[in-house]
Short mmCIF file of C-alpha atoms and ligand atoms in Angstrom, two decimals:
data_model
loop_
_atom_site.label_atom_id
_atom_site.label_comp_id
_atom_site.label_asym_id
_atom_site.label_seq_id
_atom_site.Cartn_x
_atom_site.Cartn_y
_atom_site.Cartn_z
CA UNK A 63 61.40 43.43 -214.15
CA UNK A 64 64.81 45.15 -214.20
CA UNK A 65 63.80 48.07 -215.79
CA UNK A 66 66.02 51.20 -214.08
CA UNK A 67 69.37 48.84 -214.26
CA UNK A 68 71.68 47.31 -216.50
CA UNK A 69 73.15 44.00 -215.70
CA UNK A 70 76.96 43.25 -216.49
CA UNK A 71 78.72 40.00 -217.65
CA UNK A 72 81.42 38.87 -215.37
CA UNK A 73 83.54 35.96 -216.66
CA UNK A 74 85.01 33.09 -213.94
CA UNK A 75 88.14 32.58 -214.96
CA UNK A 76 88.33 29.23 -213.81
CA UNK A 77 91.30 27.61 -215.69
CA UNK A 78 93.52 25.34 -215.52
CA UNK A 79 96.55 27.21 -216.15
CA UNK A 80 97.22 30.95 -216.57
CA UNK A 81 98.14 30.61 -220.54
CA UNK A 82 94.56 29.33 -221.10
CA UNK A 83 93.53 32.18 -218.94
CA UNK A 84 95.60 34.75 -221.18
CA UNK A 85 94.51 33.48 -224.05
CA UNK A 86 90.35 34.16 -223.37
CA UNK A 87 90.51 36.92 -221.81
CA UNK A 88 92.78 38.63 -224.83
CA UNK A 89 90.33 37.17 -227.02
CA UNK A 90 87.54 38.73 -225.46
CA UNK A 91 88.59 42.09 -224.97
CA UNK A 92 86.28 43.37 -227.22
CA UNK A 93 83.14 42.49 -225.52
CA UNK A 94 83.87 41.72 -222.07
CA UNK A 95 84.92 44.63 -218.84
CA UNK A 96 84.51 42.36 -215.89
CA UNK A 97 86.82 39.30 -214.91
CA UNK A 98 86.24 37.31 -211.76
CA UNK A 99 89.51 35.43 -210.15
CA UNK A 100 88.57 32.99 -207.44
CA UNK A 101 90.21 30.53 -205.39
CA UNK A 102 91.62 28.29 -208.41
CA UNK A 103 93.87 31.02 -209.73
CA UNK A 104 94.52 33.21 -206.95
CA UNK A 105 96.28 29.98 -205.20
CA UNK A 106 98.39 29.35 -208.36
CA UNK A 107 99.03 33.17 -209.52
CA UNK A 108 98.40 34.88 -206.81
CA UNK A 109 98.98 38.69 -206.68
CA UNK A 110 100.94 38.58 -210.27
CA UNK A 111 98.23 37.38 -211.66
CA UNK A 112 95.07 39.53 -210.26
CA UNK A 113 97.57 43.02 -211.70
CA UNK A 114 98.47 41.20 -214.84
CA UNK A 115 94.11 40.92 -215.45
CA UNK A 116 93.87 44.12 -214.51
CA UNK A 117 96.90 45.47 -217.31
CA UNK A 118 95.11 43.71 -219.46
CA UNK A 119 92.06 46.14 -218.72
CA UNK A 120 89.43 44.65 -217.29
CA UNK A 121 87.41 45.14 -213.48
CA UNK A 122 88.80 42.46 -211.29
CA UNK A 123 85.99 40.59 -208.80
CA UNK A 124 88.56 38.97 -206.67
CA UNK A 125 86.35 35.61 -204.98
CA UNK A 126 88.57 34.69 -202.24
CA UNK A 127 85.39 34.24 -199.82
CA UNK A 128 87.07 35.08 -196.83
CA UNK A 129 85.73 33.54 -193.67
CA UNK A 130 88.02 33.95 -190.49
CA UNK A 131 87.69 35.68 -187.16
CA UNK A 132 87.18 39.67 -187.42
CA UNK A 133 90.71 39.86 -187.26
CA UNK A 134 91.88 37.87 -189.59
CA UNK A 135 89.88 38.88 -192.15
CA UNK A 136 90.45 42.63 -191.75
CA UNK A 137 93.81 42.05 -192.06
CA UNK A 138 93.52 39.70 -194.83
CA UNK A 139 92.08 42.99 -196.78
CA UNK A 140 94.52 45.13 -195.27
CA UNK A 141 97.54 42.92 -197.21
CA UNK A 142 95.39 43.73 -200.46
CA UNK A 143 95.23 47.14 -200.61
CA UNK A 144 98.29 47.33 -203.48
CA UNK A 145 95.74 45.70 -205.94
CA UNK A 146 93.29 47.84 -207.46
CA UNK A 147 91.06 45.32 -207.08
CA UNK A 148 87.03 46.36 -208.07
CA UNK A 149 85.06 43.82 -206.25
CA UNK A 150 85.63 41.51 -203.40
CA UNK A 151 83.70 38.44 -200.98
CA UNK A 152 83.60 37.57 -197.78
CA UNK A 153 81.08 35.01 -196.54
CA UNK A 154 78.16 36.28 -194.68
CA UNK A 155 78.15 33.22 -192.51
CA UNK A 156 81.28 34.73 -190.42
CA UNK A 157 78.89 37.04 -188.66
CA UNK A 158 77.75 40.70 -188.20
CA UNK A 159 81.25 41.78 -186.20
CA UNK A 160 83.65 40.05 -189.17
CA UNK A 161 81.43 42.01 -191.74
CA UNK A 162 81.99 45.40 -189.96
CA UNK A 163 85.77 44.64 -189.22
CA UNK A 164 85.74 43.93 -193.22
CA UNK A 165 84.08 46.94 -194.14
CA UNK A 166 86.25 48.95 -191.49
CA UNK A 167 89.17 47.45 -193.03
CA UNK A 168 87.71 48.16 -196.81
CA UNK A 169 87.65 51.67 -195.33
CA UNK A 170 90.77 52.39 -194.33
CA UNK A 171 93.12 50.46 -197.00
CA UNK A 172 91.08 50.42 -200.62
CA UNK A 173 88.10 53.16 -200.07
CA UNK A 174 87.07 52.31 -203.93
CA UNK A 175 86.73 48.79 -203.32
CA UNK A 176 83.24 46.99 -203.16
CA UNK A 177 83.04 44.59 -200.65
CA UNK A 178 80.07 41.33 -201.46
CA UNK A 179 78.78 39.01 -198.79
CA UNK A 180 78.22 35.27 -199.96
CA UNK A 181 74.94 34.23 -198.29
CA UNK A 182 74.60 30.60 -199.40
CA UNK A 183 76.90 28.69 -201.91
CA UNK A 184 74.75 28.38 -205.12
CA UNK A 185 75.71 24.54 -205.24
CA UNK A 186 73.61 24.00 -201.90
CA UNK A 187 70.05 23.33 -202.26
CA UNK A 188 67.75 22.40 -199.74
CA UNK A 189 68.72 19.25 -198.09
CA UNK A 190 72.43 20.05 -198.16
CA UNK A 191 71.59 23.25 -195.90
CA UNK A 192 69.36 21.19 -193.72
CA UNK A 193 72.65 18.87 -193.50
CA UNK A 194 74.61 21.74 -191.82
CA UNK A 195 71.56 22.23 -189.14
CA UNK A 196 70.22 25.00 -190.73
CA UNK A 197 66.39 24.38 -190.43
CA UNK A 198 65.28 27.62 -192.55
CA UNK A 199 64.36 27.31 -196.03
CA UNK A 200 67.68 28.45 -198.75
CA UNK A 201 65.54 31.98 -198.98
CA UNK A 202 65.24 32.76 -195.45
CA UNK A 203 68.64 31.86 -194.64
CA UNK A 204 69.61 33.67 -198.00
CA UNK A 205 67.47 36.96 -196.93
CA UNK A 206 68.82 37.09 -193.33
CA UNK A 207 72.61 36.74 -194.02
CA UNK A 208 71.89 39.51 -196.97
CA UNK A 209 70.50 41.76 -194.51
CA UNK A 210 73.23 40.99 -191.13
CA UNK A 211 76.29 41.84 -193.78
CA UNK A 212 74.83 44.75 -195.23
CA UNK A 213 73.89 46.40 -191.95
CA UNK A 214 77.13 45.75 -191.04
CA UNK A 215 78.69 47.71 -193.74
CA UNK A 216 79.01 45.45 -197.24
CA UNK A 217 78.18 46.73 -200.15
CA UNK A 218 76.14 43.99 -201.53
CA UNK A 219 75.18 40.10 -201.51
CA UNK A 220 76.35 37.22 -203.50
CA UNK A 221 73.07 34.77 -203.78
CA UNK A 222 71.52 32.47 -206.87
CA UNK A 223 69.26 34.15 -209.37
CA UNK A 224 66.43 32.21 -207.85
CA UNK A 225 66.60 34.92 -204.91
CA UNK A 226 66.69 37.75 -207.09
CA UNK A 227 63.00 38.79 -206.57
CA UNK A 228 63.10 38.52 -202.62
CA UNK A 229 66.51 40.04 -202.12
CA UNK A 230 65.16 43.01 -204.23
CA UNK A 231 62.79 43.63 -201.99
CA UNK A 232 64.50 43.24 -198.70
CA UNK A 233 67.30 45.49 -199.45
CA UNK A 234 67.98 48.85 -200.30
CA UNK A 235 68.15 49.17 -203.85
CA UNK A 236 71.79 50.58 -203.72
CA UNK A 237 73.05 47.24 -202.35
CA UNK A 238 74.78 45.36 -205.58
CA UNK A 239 73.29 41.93 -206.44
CA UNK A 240 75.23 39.30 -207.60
CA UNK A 241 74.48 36.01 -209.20
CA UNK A 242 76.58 33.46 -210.13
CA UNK A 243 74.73 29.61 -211.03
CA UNK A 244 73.83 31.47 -214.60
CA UNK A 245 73.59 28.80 -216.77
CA UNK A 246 71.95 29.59 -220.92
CA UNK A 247 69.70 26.97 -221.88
CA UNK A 248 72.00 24.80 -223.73
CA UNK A 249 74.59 24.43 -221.29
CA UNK A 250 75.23 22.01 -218.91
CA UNK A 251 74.44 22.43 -215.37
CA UNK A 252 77.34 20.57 -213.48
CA UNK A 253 77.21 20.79 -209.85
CA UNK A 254 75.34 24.09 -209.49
CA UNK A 255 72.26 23.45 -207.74
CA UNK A 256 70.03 26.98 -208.01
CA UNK A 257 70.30 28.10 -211.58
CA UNK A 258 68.35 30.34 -213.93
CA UNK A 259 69.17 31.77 -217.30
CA UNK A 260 71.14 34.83 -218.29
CA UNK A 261 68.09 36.75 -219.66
CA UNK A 262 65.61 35.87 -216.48
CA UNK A 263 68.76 36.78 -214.20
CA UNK A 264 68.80 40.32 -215.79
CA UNK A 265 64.98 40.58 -215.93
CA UNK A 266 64.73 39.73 -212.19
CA UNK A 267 67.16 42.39 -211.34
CA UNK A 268 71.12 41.32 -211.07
CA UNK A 269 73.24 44.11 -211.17
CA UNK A 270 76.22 41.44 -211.88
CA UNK A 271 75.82 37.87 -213.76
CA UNK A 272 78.53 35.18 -213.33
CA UNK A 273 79.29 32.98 -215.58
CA UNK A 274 81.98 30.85 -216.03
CA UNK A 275 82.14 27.22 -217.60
CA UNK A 276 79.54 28.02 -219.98
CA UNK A 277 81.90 30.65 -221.66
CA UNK A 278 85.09 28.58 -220.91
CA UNK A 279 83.61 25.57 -222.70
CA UNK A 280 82.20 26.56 -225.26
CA UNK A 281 83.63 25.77 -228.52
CA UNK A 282 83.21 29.48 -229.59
CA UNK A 283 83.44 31.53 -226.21
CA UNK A 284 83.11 35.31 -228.16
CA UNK A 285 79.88 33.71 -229.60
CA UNK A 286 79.00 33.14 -226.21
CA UNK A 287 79.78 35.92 -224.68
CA UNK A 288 77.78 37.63 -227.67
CA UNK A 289 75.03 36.04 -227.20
CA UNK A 290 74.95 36.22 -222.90
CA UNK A 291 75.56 39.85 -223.60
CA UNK A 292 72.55 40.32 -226.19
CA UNK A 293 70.43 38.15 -224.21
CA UNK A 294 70.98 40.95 -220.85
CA UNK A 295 71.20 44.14 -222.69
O1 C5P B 515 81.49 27.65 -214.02
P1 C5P B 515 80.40 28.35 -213.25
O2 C5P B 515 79.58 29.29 -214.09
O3 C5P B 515 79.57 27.37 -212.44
O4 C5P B 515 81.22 29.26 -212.21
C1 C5P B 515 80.58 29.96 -211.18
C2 C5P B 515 81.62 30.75 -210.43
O5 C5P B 515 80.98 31.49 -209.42
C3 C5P B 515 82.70 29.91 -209.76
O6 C5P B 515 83.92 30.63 -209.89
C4 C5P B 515 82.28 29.86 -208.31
O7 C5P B 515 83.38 29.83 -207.42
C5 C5P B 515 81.51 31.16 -208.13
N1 C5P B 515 80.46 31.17 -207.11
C6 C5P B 515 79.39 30.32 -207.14
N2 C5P B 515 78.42 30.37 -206.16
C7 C5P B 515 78.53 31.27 -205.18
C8 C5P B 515 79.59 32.15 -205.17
C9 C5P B 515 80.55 32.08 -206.17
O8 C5P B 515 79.27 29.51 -208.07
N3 C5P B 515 77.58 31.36 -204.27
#
């Protein structure tokens, strides 16, 4: 049980255009502090649109799950560092020396910001990994890349719910846990693979939840977000 923690909402704002994005997050204000931006909006809105989220008032997770040689990657975070951004990945997978460059980068450029290692994509399950010729089971492979990127400096992991228990504990308990794949149990699952519900993600420890089409879709996203929020608190 998560008993010493609290576990926070962060919405995906996974839209298809930024006036729909606008529109929930001003509607939302109320309940919700955290907003993630991934891939989908960053391409479209780039910059403008990560300090725009953050007039608005809210913690920006910026997803951009970098993966590129040491190099590239610190300086990827280096050409950040005029966003007071809260939160951002980088996958595991690029290795122990791209994590430290990262976190050396982090450092140097945006001290406050929290750097999270992806360790495997929540819409892999079992046979997809084996597919890549990755022989370990989805929580070895999930508990090794946790602990390579936070040796090497990251602040915490981004895995499924489902390894909330083991990831608890094999790492320090000041390294953040994320989870996206949160899906309540009326929703639908889509593509994610390794899911679990709000409530059992907070019970099982997540300092962050992710959630994302479930709020976006629903025909009453404050109710939603009401009742994720009740569900963790
Ligand atoms: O809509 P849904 O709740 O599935 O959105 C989940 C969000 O979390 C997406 O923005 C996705 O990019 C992100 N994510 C994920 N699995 C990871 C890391 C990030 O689903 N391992």
């Amino acid at each position: 049980m998560n008993q010493s923690k609290e576990t926070e909402l962060i919405l995906a704002l996974d839209c298809e255009d930024k006036s729909k994005a606008i529109e929930i997050i001003s509607s939302l204000k109320q309940d919700l502090k955290w907003v993630k931006i991934g891939l989908q909006m960053f391409t479209a809105y780039g910059k403008d649109f990560v300090k725009e989220i953050k007039s608005n008032g809210y913690n920006v997770f910026l997803d951009l799950k970098l993966h590129d040689i040491p190099n590239t990657v610190a300086k990827a975070i280096d050409s950040l560092s005029d966003l007071s951004i809260d939160l951002l990945t980088i996958h595991a997978s690029g290795g122990a020396e791209m994590c430290e460059y990262a976190a050396r980068a982090r450092n140097e450029t945006n001290p406050n910001l929290r750097l999270l290692a992806v360790t495997v994509l929540t819409s892999i399950n079992q046979a997809q990994l084996n597919q890549l010729n990755i022989k370990e089971s989805i929580q070895k492979q999930v508990v090794d890349l946790a602990k390579l990127s936070t040796q090497s400096g990251v602040d915490g992991v981004v895995s499924s719910p489902l390894e909330l228990g083991i990831l608890r504990s094999s790492l320090d308990s000041s390294k953040l846990i994320v989870t996206p794949g949160i899906r309540p149990l009326d929703s639908e699952q889509n593509e994610q693979k390794r899911v679990m519900t709000p409530e059992e993600a907070s019970e099982k420890g997540a300092d962050f939840i992710v959630v994302g089409r479930p709020i976006l879709n629903s025909p009453e996203p404050t109710k939603t977000v009401k009742q994720i929020l009740q569900s963790i608190s």
